[in-house]
Structure formats: structure tokens, C-alpha cells
Amino acid sequence: MTIHSIRKICCIGAGYVGGPTMAVIADRCPEIQVQVVDLNESRIAAWNDPDFSKLPVYEPGLDVVVSRARGRNLHFSTEVDAAIADADMVFISVNTPTKTKGLGAGQASDLRWVEACARQVAQCAQGHTIVVEKSTLPVRTAVAIKTILEAAHPQVADASSSTSFSVLSNPEFLAEGTAIDDLESPDRVLIGGADQEAIEALAAVYGHWVPGEKILRTNLWSSELSKLTANAFLAQRISSINSVAALCEVTGADVREVAKAIGTDSRIGSKFLQAGPGFGGSCFQKDILNLVYLSHHFGLPEVADYWQSVVSLNTWQQHRISRLVVQKLFGTVTGKRVTLLGFAFKADTNDTREAPAIRIARDLLEEGAQLAIYDPKVESEQIARDLNLPASSAPAAQAGPTRAALSGEGTWWPSNSVDEAVSGSDAVLILTEWNQFRELDWTTLASLMRQPAWVFDARAVVDPARVAEAGLMLWRVGDGDA
Ligand code: NAD
Ligand code: UDX
């Protein structure tokens, strides 16, 4: 078998996966030219910005990797057709969100962008092209991609055609916030396919920096299903620990002690046992719902119900937190100022997709709360889009509630610092585990708040003793003593 050596890669989709993944491939494979293309002109402009702090994705270490490769063998452009025509390997790394309408709405993945890419590749590719599914896709999507590619270039009917394709599945396992580490030292790289030459060509790309034993080869369907399953298993652990957190709160147990006690069992393991405000991010919910849809489709309703419960528990946890904030604040937050610390779905990212903060903030707005929101990386325009509500101007810290506020209309405004956000608040609700929230000076913050004041720590990052010393009341997720 001759291994087709890859010289030119095109990646369609310059998002959270396409951008960082291609930056690392370009960095580690200087002899491969990598073109990352996207329809979104402003995103591409941001990837090309001379100021590396303006890259469209915030990831620790990403700026350094991009600065080494960009302009050398890493290029960002909107010239999709030309990049496809030039490439011998095309990654499809476009968004696959949950469908919002039509057949499978609320569960199935919306494959319109993937299909558009397949058609564009079919139209523009030249010579033999290896098409790699990088997006997370339902099992058997590769059949659809192959069918589209082959319909454009029927090999049997048109023996003279010099265009041909191989389709591989190569799901991405990076987590946001640690994407560069995950890409540089992956637990494994998964390549699914039937064409051994194509598989080895892609394995050789990763082989530049990933040890051979970590490159797993499977059939296409196992690869596609493994990605959904990995996310489902990880999310299931979070729902499991969050269900136990609720039990801890009513029984006097502490979920961190329980997590440690069970996590030291090597069969269970200690990772992904951090109770919190429920999982967010663009992947977990979407991929489980996809699994639920597939299970129904293949006549397995019990399997579908099992995985659906992981998502339902997560939604319940988020509403549970907003409900208990209202209950602790004498049953009403109308006209009261509540500070939200953190809006991103986890620390070290500016991504807010499916962030627990969105559902919790909406619940509190619905109750008429006045929310001061501070996140070190999320822009206020993004928060306004997520809440579907424009920002109001911040009232003076010492001003009492206005008539409009007491009439029950929820409002929010962005804050530039924790101190500014907390001033005049009745409660602080911590929703993202940014490191800076671990070190807050609660005595100073308490003096800025309206008393009696609460700290609701949904990420368990504060030191309970320091909050108590400051004279603040504390609720901590999964803490039966708080
Ligand atoms: P994203 O929305 O950040 O990026 C997708 C990009 O594709 C967008 O910039 C969009 O403009 C572009 N695009 C869509 N259709 C296009 C087309 N026809 N031509 C050119 N560009 C097009 O999405 P993401 O977070 O990078 O996720 C991409 C895929 O990777 C999804 O399937 C997701 O499930 C999967 N995934 C995501 C993560 C993660 O942490 N975000 C991790 C693993 C896998
Ligand atoms: C996830 C998978 O981890 C990754 O392998 C896949 O490629 C994409 O989806 P991501 O969503 O970026 O990555 O971040 P992750 O670290 O998995 O966190 C997801 C959510 O779960 C976050 O909201 C996080 O705060 C939450 N979480 C995670 C917990 O609440 N507790 C934990 O113990 C771990």
C-alpha cells in the first residue's frame, strides 16, 4: 500500500474546532499548506488580525501557535472554492446544531451546512480528494456525503473522470479552554473509514506529533458513534453528580466529599465529578439529543429515554438554582439587584453557547430581577443576543429600585469589574469558575452590598470561611451545611 502523502489541506469552517485544530496541524507539519476557509468574512478578518488578542476564539496558547504558523503555512480566507480545488484533503468542520424546526426539531442535528459543504466539494474538487468529517455527525452521515460526492462524479458511468473521493470520519475530542493542550497531547485520535490508504494518509498527518499507539482506526460507523457516545458518557457523569449534589443539600452530606470518596475507586475515576450549575457548551446537549433521536429512529425508545434523562436532569438543575435564589431572597427578586459572576459556559473560553448562565439569567429576569453581569471574556453584545434583551444602562450603586424595576420588568447591564457589578446588590451568583472568583475579598465586597446579602456559589469556588467572616450568607452547590 502506498501512502498518499498530504501536501495541501483545506478546512471548511473557521470556528472553535476548525481554527485551533488547523493551527496545531500547521504548526506541527510545516511542509503541509493549510487553508482554513469560512463564509463568515468578519470571522476570517479576525483570524487575520495583526493583533493576536483579537482572534475570534479565546483559547489559552492559541495566539502563540497561530503566530508561529500564520502566513507561513497557515492561511485564513473566504475563497472556499479555490481552497477546495487546491487541496488533497478537505476537512468539514462546520456547525451541526440541533434542528429548530421540521422533522426531528429539538433533537436531530441540522446537517444543512454539512450537506452544503459536500456539494461544494463535489463541484470544486480536483484529482483524488480525501474528505474528512471533523464535525460531530449522526451515525451514517458518511453515506450521505459519499452519495453527494459520487453523484457529481459517477466513477462507473464516467470512467474518464479524474476526480475521485474517499470519506473518513475523524471526530474532534478537544474541550474548550484546554483546546491547545488537548490537540497537542490528545488521549487518542480516532480515524474511521474503509479506504486504508486514505486512513494511513490522515494517520501520517497526526503521526508528526501523536504517538502511533494513540491513533485508533475503526470503521466509519464506530467512529461517528464513538464521538456521540464519549460526550454522552461525560455529560452523564455531570448529571449523576448534580443529582447527588441535590441529595447532599437535603441530607447534610457534602458533594465534594462524596465525589472524592467515589472518585478514588479506580473503576470510577476522579474526573468529571464536579457538581455545578449543569453542563453547558455547544456539544453535550446537542450530541445527546442527537443520540436520543437516533435511538427513536432505530426503534429503541428505552435507550432514547435513558439518554434523554441526562439532559432533563441538567435542565432541572439550572431551574433549581434560579428557584432557590428567589426562595432565599424572601421569595421575590423583583426590583432586586443580583450580580452574576461569569457568563461563559466554563472558564477560559469566551464561548456562551448553552451556558447555564443563559437559562438562569432568563429565569431571574422573568422574576423581575435587575442583573449586573460580569465576565472577563464575554462581550456584552453576546450576552444581549443570548438573553434576547438589550442591555440597560447601569443604575447608580446606591440608588434604590425604580418604579419601573418594581413594576416587575427584568433588566440587565454589563459590568467592567467584580466590584462594580457587586455594588448595591442583594446577592452574588457565581456561574463560571474563572480563577479570579476564587480569590475575591469578601469583606470588601460585603461592604458594597445591600444587607442582608447572599452569595450563591454554583461552582464551589469560594472559601466558605471567608464568606462567613464577611457576614454574608452562603449557598454552595451540594453543601448540606451551607
Ligand atoms: P462554529 O460555529 O464555531 O464554527 C463553524 C463555522 O463553520 C462557522 O464559522 C461558519 O460560518 C462556518 N460554516 C458553516 N457552513 C459553511 C460553509 N458551507 N462554508 C464555509 N463555512 C461554513 O462551530 P464549532 O464549535 O467549531 O463546531 C464545529 C463542529 O465540531 C460541530 O459539529 C461540533 O459539534 C464539533 N465539535 C465542537 C467542539 C467544540 O468544543 N466546540 C468540540 C468537538 C467537536
Ligand atoms: C466537551 C468534551 O469534553 C469534549 O471532549 C468534546 O470534544 C466537546 O464537548 P467542552 O464542552 O468544550 O468539551 O467542555 P467540558 O470541559 O467538557 O465542559 C462541558 C460542560 O460541563 C461545562 O459547562 C463544564 O463547566 C461542565 N462540567 C464539566 C461540570 O459541570 N462538571 C465537571 O466535572 C466537568
Coordinates of C-alpha atoms and ligand atoms in Angstrom, one line a residue:
M1 CA 0.0 0.0 0.0
T2 CA 1.4 3.4 -1.0
I3 CA 0.6 6.2 1.5
H4 CA -0.7 9.2 -0.3
S5 CA 1.3 12.0 1.2
I6 CA -0.7 15.1 2.0
R7 CA 0.7 18.4 0.9
K8 CA -2.4 20.7 0.9
I9 CA -5.2 20.7 3.4
C10 CA -8.4 22.8 3.2
C11 CA -10.6 23.1 6.3
I12 CA -14.1 24.4 5.7
G13 CA -15.2 26.1 8.9
A14 CA -13.0 28.5 10.9
G15 CA -14.8 28.1 14.3
Y16 CA -13.9 26.8 17.7
V17 CA -12.8 23.5 16.2
G18 CA -11.5 24.3 12.7
G19 CA -9.4 27.3 13.8
P20 CA -7.4 25.7 16.7
T21 CA -7.2 22.2 15.1
M22 CA -5.8 23.6 11.8
A23 CA -3.4 25.9 13.7
V24 CA -1.9 22.9 15.5
I25 CA -1.7 20.8 12.3
A26 CA 0.1 23.7 10.5
D27 CA 2.4 24.3 13.5
R28 CA 3.4 20.6 13.7
C29 CA 3.5 19.9 9.9
P30 CA 5.5 22.8 8.4
E31 CA 5.6 21.1 5.0
I32 CA 1.8 21.0 4.7
Q33 CA 0.0 24.1 3.4
V34 CA -3.2 24.6 5.5
Q35 CA -6.1 26.8 4.2
V36 CA -8.9 27.5 6.7
V37 CA -11.9 28.9 4.9
D38 CA -15.2 30.2 6.1
L39 CA -18.2 32.1 4.7
N40 CA -18.1 34.5 7.6
E41 CA -16.0 37.4 6.5
S42 CA -15.7 39.1 9.8
R43 CA -14.5 35.8 11.4
I44 CA -11.8 35.4 8.8
A45 CA -10.8 39.0 9.2
A46 CA -10.4 38.4 12.9
W47 CA -8.3 35.3 12.3
N48 CA -6.0 37.5 10.1
D49 CA -5.9 40.4 12.6
P50 CA -2.3 41.5 13.3
D51 CA -3.3 41.9 16.9
F52 CA -3.4 38.3 18.2
S53 CA -5.6 39.3 21.2
K54 CA -8.4 39.8 18.6
L55 CA -8.5 36.2 17.3
P56 CA -12.2 35.2 17.2
V57 CA -11.7 32.3 19.6
Y58 CA -10.2 32.8 23.0
E59 CA -8.1 29.8 24.0
P60 CA -5.0 29.8 26.2
G61 CA -1.9 29.3 24.0
L62 CA -3.8 29.7 20.7
D63 CA -2.2 33.1 19.9
V64 CA 1.3 31.6 20.2
V65 CA 0.5 28.7 17.9
V66 CA -1.2 30.9 15.3
S67 CA 1.6 33.5 15.4
R68 CA 4.2 30.7 14.6
A69 CA 2.3 29.4 11.6
R70 CA 0.1 32.1 10.1
G71 CA 1.4 33.4 6.8
R72 CA 3.9 30.6 6.6
N73 CA 1.7 27.5 6.0
L74 CA -1.5 28.5 7.8
H75 CA -3.9 30.8 5.9
F76 CA -7.4 32.0 6.6
S77 CA -9.6 33.1 3.7
T78 CA -13.1 33.3 2.3
E79 CA -12.1 31.7 -1.0
V80 CA -13.8 28.4 -0.4
D81 CA -13.9 27.1 -4.0
A82 CA -10.3 27.8 -4.7
A83 CA -9.1 26.2 -1.4
I84 CA -11.1 23.0 -2.2
A85 CA -9.8 22.8 -5.7
D86 CA -6.2 23.1 -4.5
A87 CA -6.4 20.6 -1.6
D88 CA -5.7 16.9 -1.5
M89 CA -7.5 16.6 1.9
V90 CA -10.7 18.6 2.8
F91 CA -11.9 18.7 6.5
I92 CA -15.5 19.6 7.0
S93 CA -15.6 21.4 10.4
V94 CA -18.8 23.3 10.2
N95 CA -21.6 23.8 12.8
T96 CA -24.1 21.0 13.3
P97 CA -26.6 22.5 15.8
T98 CA -29.9 20.9 16.9
K99 CA -32.7 21.4 14.4
T100 CA -35.1 24.1 15.5
K101 CA -37.9 23.2 13.1
G102 CA -39.2 20.5 10.8
L103 CA -38.6 16.8 11.1
G104 CA -36.6 15.9 14.2
A105 CA -36.9 19.5 15.6
G106 CA -35.4 19.8 19.1
Q107 CA -33.4 16.6 18.7
A108 CA -31.8 15.8 15.3
S109 CA -28.7 17.6 14.2
D110 CA -29.2 20.2 11.5
L111 CA -27.0 19.0 8.6
R112 CA -27.7 21.7 6.1
W113 CA -24.2 23.2 6.4
V114 CA -22.5 19.8 6.1
E115 CA -24.6 19.0 3.1
A116 CA -23.8 22.4 1.5
C117 CA -20.1 21.6 2.0
A118 CA -20.3 18.2 0.5
R119 CA -22.0 19.7 -2.6
Q120 CA -19.3 22.4 -2.8
V121 CA -16.6 19.8 -2.5
A122 CA -18.3 17.7 -5.2
Q123 CA -18.3 20.7 -7.5
C124 CA -14.8 22.1 -6.9
A125 CA -12.5 19.2 -6.0
Q126 CA -9.9 18.1 -8.5
G127 CA -8.0 14.8 -8.6
H128 CA -8.3 12.4 -5.7
T129 CA -9.6 14.2 -2.6
I130 CA -9.9 12.8 0.9
V131 CA -12.9 14.3 2.6
V132 CA -12.7 14.2 6.4
E133 CA -15.7 14.6 8.6
K134 CA -14.4 16.7 11.5
S135 CA -17.8 18.0 12.6
T136 CA -19.7 15.8 15.0
L137 CA -22.3 13.9 12.9
P138 CA -25.1 11.4 13.4
V139 CA -24.1 7.8 12.6
R140 CA -24.2 7.0 8.9
T141 CA -23.9 10.6 7.7
A142 CA -20.8 9.5 5.7
V143 CA -23.2 7.6 3.4
A144 CA -25.0 10.9 2.6
I145 CA -21.7 12.7 2.0
K146 CA -20.4 9.8 -0.2
T147 CA -23.7 9.8 -2.2
I148 CA -23.5 13.5 -2.9
L149 CA -19.8 13.3 -3.9
E150 CA -20.4 10.3 -6.1
A151 CA -23.5 11.7 -7.8
A152 CA -21.4 14.6 -9.0
H153 CA -18.6 12.3 -10.3
P154 CA -20.0 8.8 -11.1
Q155 CA -16.9 6.7 -11.3
V156 CA -18.5 3.8 -13.2
A157 CA -20.5 5.8 -15.7
D158 CA -17.8 8.3 -16.4
A159 CA -14.5 6.3 -16.4
S160 CA -12.7 9.3 -17.8
S161 CA -13.4 11.5 -14.8
S162 CA -10.2 12.2 -13.0
T163 CA -12.0 13.3 -9.8
S164 CA -12.5 10.8 -7.0
F165 CA -13.1 10.8 -3.3
S166 CA -12.5 8.9 -0.1
V167 CA -14.6 9.8 3.0
L168 CA -13.2 9.5 6.5
S169 CA -14.6 10.2 10.0
N170 CA -12.1 12.0 12.3
P171 CA -14.2 13.4 15.2
E172 CA -12.6 16.0 17.4
F173 CA -12.4 15.5 21.2
L174 CA -10.9 18.8 22.3
A175 CA -12.6 20.7 25.1
E176 CA -12.7 24.4 25.0
G177 CA -10.4 26.2 27.4
T178 CA -7.9 23.4 27.0
A179 CA -8.1 23.0 23.2
I180 CA -4.4 23.6 22.5
D181 CA -3.2 21.1 25.2
D182 CA -5.9 18.6 24.0
L183 CA -4.8 18.9 20.4
E184 CA -1.0 18.8 21.2
S185 CA -1.3 15.8 23.5
P186 CA -4.6 14.0 22.7
D187 CA -5.7 10.9 24.6
R188 CA -6.4 9.4 21.2
V189 CA -7.0 10.4 17.6
L190 CA -9.9 8.4 16.0
I191 CA -10.0 7.7 12.3
G192 CA -12.9 5.8 10.8
G193 CA -13.1 4.7 7.3
A194 CA -12.9 1.9 4.7
D195 CA -10.2 3.1 2.4
Q196 CA -6.9 2.0 4.1
E197 CA -4.7 4.3 2.0
A198 CA -6.8 7.3 3.0
I199 CA -6.7 6.3 6.6
E200 CA -3.0 6.0 6.6
A201 CA -2.6 9.4 4.8
L202 CA -4.5 11.1 7.6
A203 CA -2.7 9.0 10.3
A204 CA 0.6 10.2 8.8
V205 CA -0.5 13.8 9.3
Y206 CA -1.2 13.2 13.0
G207 CA 1.9 11.0 13.2
H208 CA 4.0 14.2 13.1
W209 CA 3.3 14.6 16.8
V210 CA 0.9 12.0 18.1
P211 CA 2.4 8.6 19.2
G212 CA 1.3 5.8 16.9
E213 CA -0.4 3.8 19.6
K214 CA -2.8 6.7 20.2
I215 CA -4.1 6.7 16.7
L216 CA -7.1 4.4 16.6
R217 CA -8.6 3.1 13.4
T218 CA -12.2 1.9 13.2
N219 CA -14.9 1.5 10.7
L220 CA -16.8 4.7 9.7
W221 CA -19.9 4.0 11.9
S222 CA -17.9 3.1 15.0
S223 CA -16.1 6.4 14.7
E224 CA -19.2 8.5 14.2
L225 CA -21.0 6.8 17.1
S226 CA -17.9 6.9 19.4
K227 CA -18.0 10.7 19.3
L228 CA -21.6 10.9 20.4
T229 CA -21.0 8.2 23.0
A230 CA -18.0 9.9 24.5
N231 CA -19.9 13.1 25.0
A232 CA -22.9 11.3 26.3
F233 CA -20.8 9.4 28.9
L234 CA -19.1 12.6 30.1
A235 CA -22.4 14.5 30.4
Q236 CA -24.0 11.6 32.2
R237 CA -21.3 11.8 34.9
I238 CA -22.2 15.5 35.4
S239 CA -25.9 14.8 35.7
S240 CA -25.2 12.0 38.1
I241 CA -23.1 14.2 40.4
N242 CA -25.6 17.0 40.2
S243 CA -28.4 14.7 41.2
V244 CA -26.3 13.6 44.2
A245 CA -25.5 17.3 44.9
A246 CA -29.2 17.9 45.4
L247 CA -29.4 14.9 47.7
C248 CA -26.4 16.2 49.7
E249 CA -28.0 19.6 50.3
V250 CA -31.0 18.0 52.0
T251 CA -29.2 15.3 53.9
G252 CA -26.2 17.2 55.3
A253 CA -23.6 15.5 53.1
D254 CA -21.1 17.4 51.0
V255 CA -20.9 16.5 47.4
R256 CA -17.1 17.2 47.2
E257 CA -16.5 14.6 49.9
V258 CA -18.8 12.2 48.2
A259 CA -17.1 12.8 44.8
K260 CA -13.7 12.2 46.4
A261 CA -14.9 9.1 48.1
I262 CA -16.3 7.6 44.9
G263 CA -13.6 9.0 42.6
T264 CA -10.8 7.3 44.4
D265 CA -12.3 4.0 43.2
S266 CA -10.1 3.4 40.2
R267 CA -13.1 1.9 38.3
I268 CA -15.0 5.2 38.7
G269 CA -12.1 7.7 38.4
S270 CA -12.0 11.3 39.7
K271 CA -12.6 13.4 36.6
F272 CA -15.9 15.0 35.6
L273 CA -17.3 14.8 39.1
Q274 CA -17.5 18.5 39.8
A275 CA -21.1 19.5 40.7
G276 CA -22.2 22.8 39.3
P277 CA -24.9 24.7 37.5
G278 CA -25.3 21.9 34.9
F279 CA -23.3 21.4 31.8
G280 CA -23.3 24.0 29.0
G281 CA -21.3 24.2 25.8
S282 CA -22.3 23.6 22.2
C283 CA -21.7 19.9 22.3
F284 CA -23.1 17.9 25.2
Q285 CA -26.8 18.7 25.0
K286 CA -26.8 18.7 21.2
D287 CA -25.0 15.4 20.9
I288 CA -27.1 13.6 23.5
L289 CA -30.3 14.8 21.8
N290 CA -28.9 13.5 18.6
L291 CA -28.4 10.1 20.2
V292 CA -32.0 10.3 21.5
Y293 CA -33.2 11.0 18.0
L294 CA -31.2 8.2 16.5
S295 CA -32.4 5.7 19.2
H296 CA -36.0 6.6 18.4
H297 CA -35.3 6.3 14.7
F298 CA -33.9 2.8 15.1
G299 CA -36.8 1.7 17.3
L300 CA -35.1 1.8 20.7
P301 CA -37.3 4.0 22.8
E302 CA -35.9 2.7 26.2
V303 CA -32.4 3.7 25.0
A304 CA -33.7 7.1 23.9
D305 CA -35.4 7.7 27.3
Y306 CA -32.3 6.7 29.2
W307 CA -30.2 9.4 27.5
Q308 CA -33.0 12.0 27.5
S309 CA -33.0 11.8 31.3
V310 CA -29.3 13.1 31.3
V311 CA -30.5 16.3 29.5
S312 CA -33.7 16.6 31.6
L313 CA -31.7 16.4 34.9
N314 CA -29.4 19.1 33.6
T315 CA -32.2 21.5 32.7
W316 CA -33.8 20.8 36.1
Q317 CA -30.5 21.6 37.9
Q318 CA -30.4 25.0 36.2
H319 CA -34.0 25.9 37.0
R320 CA -33.5 24.5 40.6
I321 CA -30.7 27.1 41.1
S322 CA -32.8 30.0 39.9
R323 CA -35.7 28.9 42.1
L324 CA -33.6 28.6 45.2
V325 CA -32.1 32.1 44.6
V326 CA -35.7 33.5 44.6
Q327 CA -36.7 31.5 47.6
K328 CA -33.7 32.6 49.7
L329 CA -34.3 36.2 48.8
F330 CA -37.6 36.2 50.7
G331 CA -39.5 34.7 47.8
T332 CA -39.0 37.6 45.4
V333 CA -36.3 39.1 43.3
T334 CA -38.5 41.7 41.6
G335 CA -36.6 45.0 41.6
K336 CA -33.7 43.5 43.4
R337 CA -30.1 43.7 42.2
V338 CA -28.4 40.3 41.7
T339 CA -24.9 40.1 40.4
L340 CA -24.0 37.2 38.0
L341 CA -20.3 36.4 38.1
G342 CA -19.4 34.6 34.9
F343 CA -21.4 34.1 31.7
A344 CA -19.2 31.7 29.7
F345 CA -20.2 28.0 29.8
K346 CA -16.9 27.2 31.6
A347 CA -13.7 29.1 32.5
D348 CA -11.0 30.0 29.9
T349 CA -13.3 30.5 27.0
N350 CA -15.4 33.3 25.6
D351 CA -18.0 30.8 24.3
T352 CA -21.5 31.1 25.8
R353 CA -23.3 28.5 23.7
E354 CA -25.8 26.7 26.0
A355 CA -24.2 28.3 29.0
P356 CA -26.1 27.6 32.3
A357 CA -26.0 31.4 32.9
I358 CA -28.4 31.9 30.0
R359 CA -31.2 29.8 31.4
I360 CA -30.6 31.0 35.0
A361 CA -30.5 34.7 33.9
R362 CA -33.7 34.3 31.9
D363 CA -35.5 32.8 34.9
L364 CA -34.4 35.6 37.1
L365 CA -35.3 38.3 34.5
E366 CA -38.7 36.6 34.3
E367 CA -39.0 37.1 38.0
G368 CA -38.2 40.8 37.5
A369 CA -34.6 40.8 38.8
Q370 CA -32.1 43.6 37.9
L371 CA -28.9 41.7 36.8
A372 CA -25.4 43.1 36.9
I373 CA -23.4 40.7 34.7
Y374 CA -19.6 40.5 34.8
D375 CA -17.5 38.0 32.7
P376 CA -13.8 38.7 31.9
K377 CA -14.1 37.4 28.3
V378 CA -17.7 37.6 27.1
E379 CA -18.7 40.7 25.2
S380 CA -21.9 42.5 26.2
E381 CA -23.3 42.2 22.7
Q382 CA -23.1 38.4 23.0
I383 CA -24.9 38.5 26.4
A384 CA -27.7 40.7 24.8
R385 CA -28.0 38.1 22.0
D386 CA -28.2 35.2 24.4
L387 CA -30.8 36.9 26.6
N388 CA -32.6 38.3 23.7
L389 CA -32.7 41.6 25.6
P390 CA -30.6 44.7 25.0
A391 CA -28.5 45.9 28.0
S392 CA -29.9 48.8 30.1
S393 CA -27.6 51.5 31.5
A394 CA -26.3 50.6 34.9
P395 CA -28.1 52.4 37.7
A396 CA -26.1 54.3 40.4
A397 CA -25.0 51.7 43.0
Q398 CA -26.8 53.4 45.9
A399 CA -30.0 54.2 44.0
G400 CA -32.9 52.2 45.3
P401 CA -35.2 50.3 43.0
T402 CA -37.0 52.5 40.4
R403 CA -40.8 52.3 39.9
A404 CA -40.1 50.6 36.6
A405 CA -37.9 48.0 38.4
L406 CA -40.6 47.3 41.0
S407 CA -43.2 47.0 38.3
G408 CA -41.6 43.7 37.5
E409 CA -39.6 44.3 34.4
G410 CA -36.3 42.4 34.5
T411 CA -33.3 44.3 33.2
W412 CA -29.5 43.6 32.9
W413 CA -26.4 45.6 32.3
P414 CA -22.7 44.6 31.8
S415 CA -20.1 45.5 34.4
N416 CA -16.4 46.1 34.0
S417 CA -15.3 44.6 37.2
V418 CA -16.4 42.5 40.1
D419 CA -16.6 45.5 42.5
E420 CA -18.7 47.5 40.1
A421 CA -21.0 44.5 39.5
V422 CA -21.5 43.8 43.2
S423 CA -22.2 47.3 44.3
G424 CA -25.7 47.7 45.6
S425 CA -26.6 44.0 45.1
D426 CA -28.6 41.8 47.4
A427 CA -26.9 38.6 46.1
V428 CA -23.9 37.4 44.1
L429 CA -24.4 34.3 42.0
I430 CA -21.2 32.6 40.7
L431 CA -21.8 30.7 37.4
T432 CA -18.4 30.3 35.8
E433 CA -15.3 29.0 37.6
W434 CA -13.0 31.8 36.5
N435 CA -9.8 31.7 38.7
Q436 CA -10.3 35.3 39.8
F437 CA -13.5 34.4 41.5
R438 CA -11.6 32.0 43.8
E439 CA -9.6 34.9 45.3
L440 CA -12.3 37.5 46.0
D441 CA -12.0 39.7 49.1
W442 CA -15.5 39.1 50.5
T443 CA -15.1 41.6 53.3
T444 CA -14.6 44.4 50.9
L445 CA -17.4 43.1 48.6
A446 CA -19.8 42.8 51.5
S447 CA -19.4 46.4 52.3
L448 CA -20.6 47.3 48.8
M449 CA -23.7 45.2 49.0
R450 CA -27.2 45.8 50.5
Q451 CA -27.6 43.7 53.6
P452 CA -28.7 41.1 54.3
A453 CA -26.8 39.7 51.4
W454 CA -26.2 36.3 49.9
V455 CA -23.5 34.5 48.0
F456 CA -24.8 31.7 45.8
D457 CA -21.8 29.7 44.7
A458 CA -22.9 27.3 41.9
R459 CA -19.3 26.4 41.1
A460 CA -18.0 25.9 44.7
V461 CA -15.0 28.2 44.2
V462 CA -15.3 30.4 47.3
D463 CA -13.8 29.7 50.7
P464 CA -16.9 29.3 52.9
A465 CA -15.0 30.6 56.0
R466 CA -14.1 33.9 54.3
V467 CA -17.7 34.4 53.1
A468 CA -18.9 33.8 56.7
E469 CA -16.3 36.2 58.2
A470 CA -17.6 38.9 55.9
G471 CA -21.1 38.4 57.4
L472 CA -22.6 37.1 54.1
M473 CA -24.9 34.2 53.9
L474 CA -23.8 31.4 51.6
W475 CA -25.4 28.7 49.5
R476 CA -22.9 26.3 47.9
V477 CA -23.9 23.6 45.4
G478 CA -24.1 20.2 47.0
D479 CA -23.2 21.5 50.5
G480 CA -25.6 20.2 53.1
D481 CA -24.1 22.5 55.8
A482 CA -24.4 25.8 53.9
Ligands
NAD1 P1 -18.6 27.1 15.0 O1 -20.0 27.5 14.8 O2 -17.7 27.8 15.9 O3 -17.8 27.1 13.5 C1 -18.4 26.6 12.4 C2 -18.0 27.6 11.2 O4 -18.4 27.0 10.0 C3 -18.7 28.9 11.3 O5 -17.7 29.9 11.3 C4 -19.5 29.0 10.0 O6 -19.5 30.3 9.4 C5 -18.7 28.0 9.1 N1 -19.6 27.5 8.0 C6 -20.8 26.9 8.0 N2 -21.1 26.5 6.8 C7 -20.2 26.8 6.0 C8 -19.9 26.6 4.6 N3 -20.9 26.0 3.8 N4 -18.8 27.1 4.1 C9 -17.9 27.7 4.8 N5 -18.0 27.9 6.1 C10 -19.1 27.4 6.7 O7 -18.6 25.5 15.3 P2 -17.5 24.7 16.2 O8 -17.7 24.8 17.6 O9 -16.2 24.9 15.5 O10 -18.1 23.2 15.8 C11 -17.9 22.6 14.6 C12 -18.2 21.1 14.6 O11 -17.3 20.5 15.6 C13 -19.6 20.8 15.2 O12 -20.1 19.7 14.5 C14 -19.3 20.5 16.6 O13 -20.3 19.6 17.1 C15 -18.0 19.8 16.6 N6 -17.2 19.9 17.8 C16 -17.2 21.1 18.5 C17 -16.4 21.1 19.7 C18 -16.3 22.4 20.5 O14 -15.7 22.3 21.6 N7 -16.8 23.5 20.0 C19 -15.6 20.0 20.1 C20 -15.7 18.8 19.3 C21 -16.5 18.8 18.2
UDX2 C1 -16.9 18.7 25.6 C2 -16.0 17.4 25.7 O1 -15.3 17.4 27.0 C3 -15.0 17.4 24.5 O2 -14.3 16.1 24.6 C4 -15.8 17.5 23.2 O3 -14.9 17.4 22.1 C5 -16.6 18.7 23.2 O4 -17.5 18.7 24.3 P1 -16.5 21.2 26.2 O5 -18.0 21.3 26.1 O6 -15.7 22.2 25.5 O7 -16.0 19.8 25.8 O8 -16.0 21.4 27.7 P2 -16.1 20.4 29.0 O9 -14.9 20.6 29.8 O10 -16.4 19.0 28.6 O11 -17.3 21.0 29.9 C6 -18.6 20.9 29.4 C7 -19.6 21.5 30.5 O12 -19.6 20.6 31.6 C8 -19.1 22.8 31.1 O13 -20.3 23.6 31.3 C9 -18.5 22.5 32.4 O14 -18.5 23.5 33.3 C10 -19.3 21.3 32.8 N1 -18.6 20.4 33.7 C11 -17.5 19.7 33.4 C12 -19.2 20.2 35.0 O15 -20.2 20.9 35.4 N2 -18.5 19.4 35.9 C13 -17.4 18.7 35.5 O16 -16.9 17.9 36.4 C14 -16.9 18.8 34.2

